[in-house]
Coordinates of C-alpha atoms in Angstrom, one line a residue:
R1 CA -16.5 -8.3 -7.4
R2 CA -16.2 -4.6 -7.9
L3 CA -14.3 -4.2 -4.7
M4 CA -11.9 -7.0 -5.6
S5 CA -11.4 -5.4 -9.0
L6 CA -10.6 -2.0 -7.4
V7 CA -8.1 -3.7 -5.0
E8 CA -6.4 -5.5 -7.8
E9 CA -6.1 -2.3 -9.8
Q10 CA -4.6 -0.5 -6.8
V11 CA -2.1 -3.3 -6.2
Y12 CA -1.1 -3.3 -9.9
E13 CA -0.8 0.5 -9.9
N14 CA 1.4 0.4 -6.7
E15 CA 3.7 -2.2 -8.2
K16 CA 3.9 -0.3 -11.5
N17 CA 4.9 2.9 -9.6
S18 CA 7.5 1.1 -7.6
R19 CA 9.1 -0.4 -10.8
M20 CA 9.0 3.0 -12.4
M21 CA 10.8 4.7 -9.5
I22 CA 13.4 2.0 -9.4
D23 CA 13.9 2.4 -13.1
V24 CA 14.3 6.1 -12.6
L25 CA 17.0 5.6 -9.9
G26 CA 18.8 3.2 -12.1
H27 CA 18.7 5.6 -15.1
I28 CA 20.1 8.4 -12.9
V29 CA 23.1 6.3 -12.2
E30 CA 23.5 5.5 -15.9
F31 CA 23.2 9.2 -16.9
R32 CA 25.9 10.1 -14.4
N33 CA 28.0 7.3 -15.9
G34 CA 27.7 8.7 -19.3
E35 CA 25.6 5.8 -20.6
S36 CA 22.5 5.9 -22.8
G37 CA 20.3 4.5 -20.1
M38 CA 19.6 1.2 -22.0
H39 CA 21.9 -0.8 -19.8
I40 CA 19.4 -0.9 -17.0
H41 CA 16.6 -2.0 -19.4
H42 CA 18.9 -4.7 -20.9
I43 CA 19.8 -6.1 -17.5
Q44 CA 16.2 -6.3 -16.4
V45 CA 15.1 -8.0 -19.6
I46 CA 17.9 -10.6 -19.8
T47 CA 17.8 -11.3 -16.0
K48 CA 14.1 -12.2 -16.4
L49 CA 14.8 -14.3 -19.5
L50 CA 17.7 -16.1 -17.8
L51 CA 15.7 -16.9 -14.7
H52 CA 12.9 -18.2 -16.8
H53 CA 15.3 -20.4 -18.7
L54 CA 16.9 -21.7 -15.5
V55 CA 13.5 -22.7 -14.0
K56 CA 12.7 -24.5 -17.2
M57 CA 16.1 -26.3 -17.3
T58 CA 16.3 -27.6 -13.7
D59 CA 14.3 -28.1 -10.5
A60 CA 17.3 -26.5 -8.6
Y61 CA 15.7 -23.0 -9.0
P62 CA 12.0 -23.2 -7.8
L63 CA 11.1 -19.7 -8.6
S64 CA 7.6 -18.3 -9.1
E65 CA 6.6 -15.7 -11.6
S66 CA 6.4 -13.3 -8.7
D67 CA 10.0 -14.1 -7.6
I68 CA 11.3 -13.7 -11.1
A69 CA 9.5 -10.3 -11.5
M70 CA 10.9 -9.1 -8.2
Y71 CA 14.5 -10.3 -9.0
S72 CA 14.5 -8.6 -12.4
T73 CA 13.1 -5.4 -10.8
A74 CA 15.8 -5.4 -8.2
S75 CA 18.5 -5.9 -10.8
A76 CA 18.0 -2.3 -12.0
L77 CA 19.8 -1.1 -8.8
H78 CA 22.9 -3.2 -9.3
D79 CA 25.2 -0.2 -9.9
I80 CA 23.5 2.3 -7.7
G81 CA 26.7 2.6 -5.7
K82 CA 28.4 4.4 -8.6
I83 CA 26.6 7.5 -7.3
G84 CA 29.5 7.6 -4.8
I85 CA 32.3 7.3 -7.4
D86 CA 34.1 10.3 -8.7
D87 CA 33.0 11.5 -12.2
K88 CA 36.5 11.5 -13.5
I89 CA 36.9 7.7 -12.8
L90 CA 33.3 6.9 -14.0
N91 CA 33.7 8.7 -17.3
K92 CA 37.4 8.1 -18.0
P93 CA 37.8 7.2 -21.7
G94 CA 40.9 5.1 -21.2
R95 CA 42.0 2.2 -19.0
L96 CA 41.8 2.9 -15.3
T97 CA 45.0 2.8 -13.2
P98 CA 45.2 0.3 -10.4
E99 CA 44.4 3.0 -7.9
E100 CA 41.3 4.2 -9.9
F101 CA 40.1 0.6 -10.3
D102 CA 40.3 0.1 -6.5
E103 CA 38.1 3.2 -6.1
M104 CA 35.7 1.8 -8.8
K105 CA 35.4 -1.5 -6.9
K106 CA 34.0 0.4 -3.9
H107 CA 30.7 0.9 -5.8
T108 CA 29.6 -2.6 -4.6
I109 CA 30.0 -1.7 -1.0
I110 CA 28.6 1.8 -1.5
G111 CA 25.5 0.4 -3.1
E112 CA 24.8 -2.1 -0.4
S113 CA 25.4 0.7 2.2
I114 CA 23.0 3.0 0.6
L115 CA 20.2 0.3 0.6
K116 CA 21.0 -0.7 4.2
N117 CA 20.2 2.9 5.2
V118 CA 16.9 3.4 3.6
G119 CA 15.1 3.6 6.9
I120 CA 11.7 1.9 7.1
Y121 CA 12.2 0.0 3.8
Q122 CA 15.5 -1.7 4.6
N123 CA 13.7 -5.0 5.5
E124 CA 11.5 -5.2 2.5
E125 CA 12.3 -8.2 0.3
L126 CA 13.0 -6.0 -2.8
V127 CA 15.5 -3.9 -0.9
Q128 CA 17.2 -7.1 0.6
L129 CA 17.5 -8.5 -2.9
A130 CA 18.9 -5.4 -4.3
M131 CA 21.5 -5.3 -1.5
Q132 CA 22.6 -8.8 -2.5
I133 CA 23.0 -7.7 -6.1
C134 CA 24.9 -4.6 -5.4
R135 CA 27.5 -6.4 -3.2
W136 CA 27.9 -9.7 -5.1
H137 CA 27.6 -9.0 -8.8
H138 CA 31.3 -8.6 -9.3
E139 CA 32.3 -11.7 -7.4
R140 CA 33.9 -14.5 -9.4
Y141 CA 33.0 -18.2 -9.1
D142 CA 36.7 -19.0 -8.5
G143 CA 36.9 -16.5 -5.6
K144 CA 39.0 -14.0 -7.4
G145 CA 36.3 -11.3 -7.7
Y146 CA 35.5 -8.4 -5.4
P147 CA 34.7 -7.0 -2.9
G148 CA 35.0 -10.1 -0.7
G149 CA 36.7 -12.8 -2.8
V150 CA 33.7 -15.1 -2.2
K151 CA 33.8 -18.4 -4.0
G152 CA 31.3 -20.8 -5.7
T153 CA 27.7 -21.1 -4.4
D154 CA 28.7 -19.0 -1.4
I155 CA 27.9 -16.2 -3.8
P156 CA 24.1 -15.7 -3.7
L157 CA 22.2 -16.8 -6.8
L158 CA 21.4 -13.2 -7.8
G159 CA 25.1 -12.3 -7.7
R160 CA 25.9 -15.2 -10.0
I161 CA 23.0 -14.3 -12.3
L162 CA 24.0 -10.6 -12.5
A163 CA 27.7 -11.5 -13.0
V164 CA 26.7 -13.2 -16.3
C165 CA 24.1 -10.7 -17.4
D166 CA 26.2 -7.6 -16.6
S167 CA 29.3 -9.0 -18.3
F168 CA 27.4 -9.9 -21.4
D169 CA 25.7 -6.5 -21.8
A170 CA 29.0 -4.7 -21.1
M171 CA 30.7 -6.7 -23.9
V172 CA 28.0 -6.2 -26.5
S173 CA 27.4 -2.5 -25.8
R174 CA 29.3 0.6 -26.7
R175 CA 31.1 2.3 -23.8
A176 CA 33.1 5.5 -23.4
Y177 CA 36.3 3.4 -23.4
K178 CA 35.4 0.8 -26.1
D179 CA 33.3 -0.2 -29.1
A180 CA 30.6 -2.8 -28.9
L181 CA 31.8 -6.4 -29.4
S182 CA 29.9 -9.1 -31.3
V183 CA 27.4 -11.5 -29.7
E184 CA 29.7 -14.3 -31.0
Y185 CA 32.6 -12.9 -29.2
A186 CA 30.6 -12.5 -26.0
I187 CA 29.5 -16.1 -26.1
G188 CA 33.1 -17.2 -26.5
E189 CA 34.0 -15.2 -23.4
L190 CA 31.2 -16.7 -21.4
E191 CA 32.3 -20.2 -22.5
K192 CA 35.9 -19.5 -21.4
G193 CA 34.7 -18.1 -18.1
K194 CA 32.6 -21.2 -17.1
G195 CA 33.8 -22.4 -13.7
T196 CA 36.2 -19.6 -13.2
Q197 CA 34.6 -16.2 -13.6
F198 CA 31.1 -17.6 -13.9
D199 CA 28.9 -20.3 -12.4
S200 CA 29.0 -22.9 -15.1
D201 CA 25.2 -23.7 -14.9
V202 CA 24.2 -20.1 -15.1
A203 CA 26.6 -19.3 -18.0
E204 CA 25.6 -22.4 -19.9
A205 CA 21.9 -21.5 -19.5
F206 CA 22.6 -18.1 -20.7
I207 CA 24.4 -19.4 -23.8
E208 CA 21.6 -21.8 -24.5
L209 CA 19.1 -18.9 -24.2
I210 CA 21.0 -16.9 -26.9
E211 CA 21.4 -19.8 -29.2
E212 CA 17.9 -21.3 -28.9
D213 CA 16.0 -18.0 -29.2
P214 CA 16.7 -16.1 -32.4
S215 CA 14.6 -13.1 -31.0
F216 CA 16.8 -12.8 -27.9
Q217 CA 18.6 -9.8 -29.2
V218 CA 15.4 -8.1 -30.2
K219 CA 13.9 -8.7 -26.7
A220 CA 16.9 -7.2 -25.0
S221 CA 17.2 -4.1 -27.2

């Protein structure tokens, strides 16, 4: 029993250290992007809450607690590709020019490429999930997103999840180029985007999550 206890403690400590290092990497990107660092925390929390809600809603997403924990941890690396984007574009206070926006779009491919080249860890499930998230979180359900213009359920689930979570947090958070918008406004935008920008099931689950849980905003802050 003592040996089992020691092994469990070691496994827990290793998992905690892995999550901590991933959070640190995510926060480095946020710092360079001129953000407070809370975006990474928000994304992890609301990704976990949304996945739990989807599992509760339908049998279409048979995810275990371990799956959900790994998915939410991987979400912290969604914008790691911004390391490769010029500071002048990342921190520009106004609207990006079409040329600058084309450069910004490259962070999806850069992030995937970084994780593809992490040597002995590239085949680890967590890294594979993070690669999916990096590449697909700006795709749109109607195929008008980037970088690949992939459509519908051809976009991996984590890409469809992050598209909703990232958009929501971007709307309700203050950025260098805009003030924070209201949760009510963000819900309206998610409603309008169902079936076009967002997977309808995922967007609807997220809206339900906000409306059914009064403490949602507290959990995500």
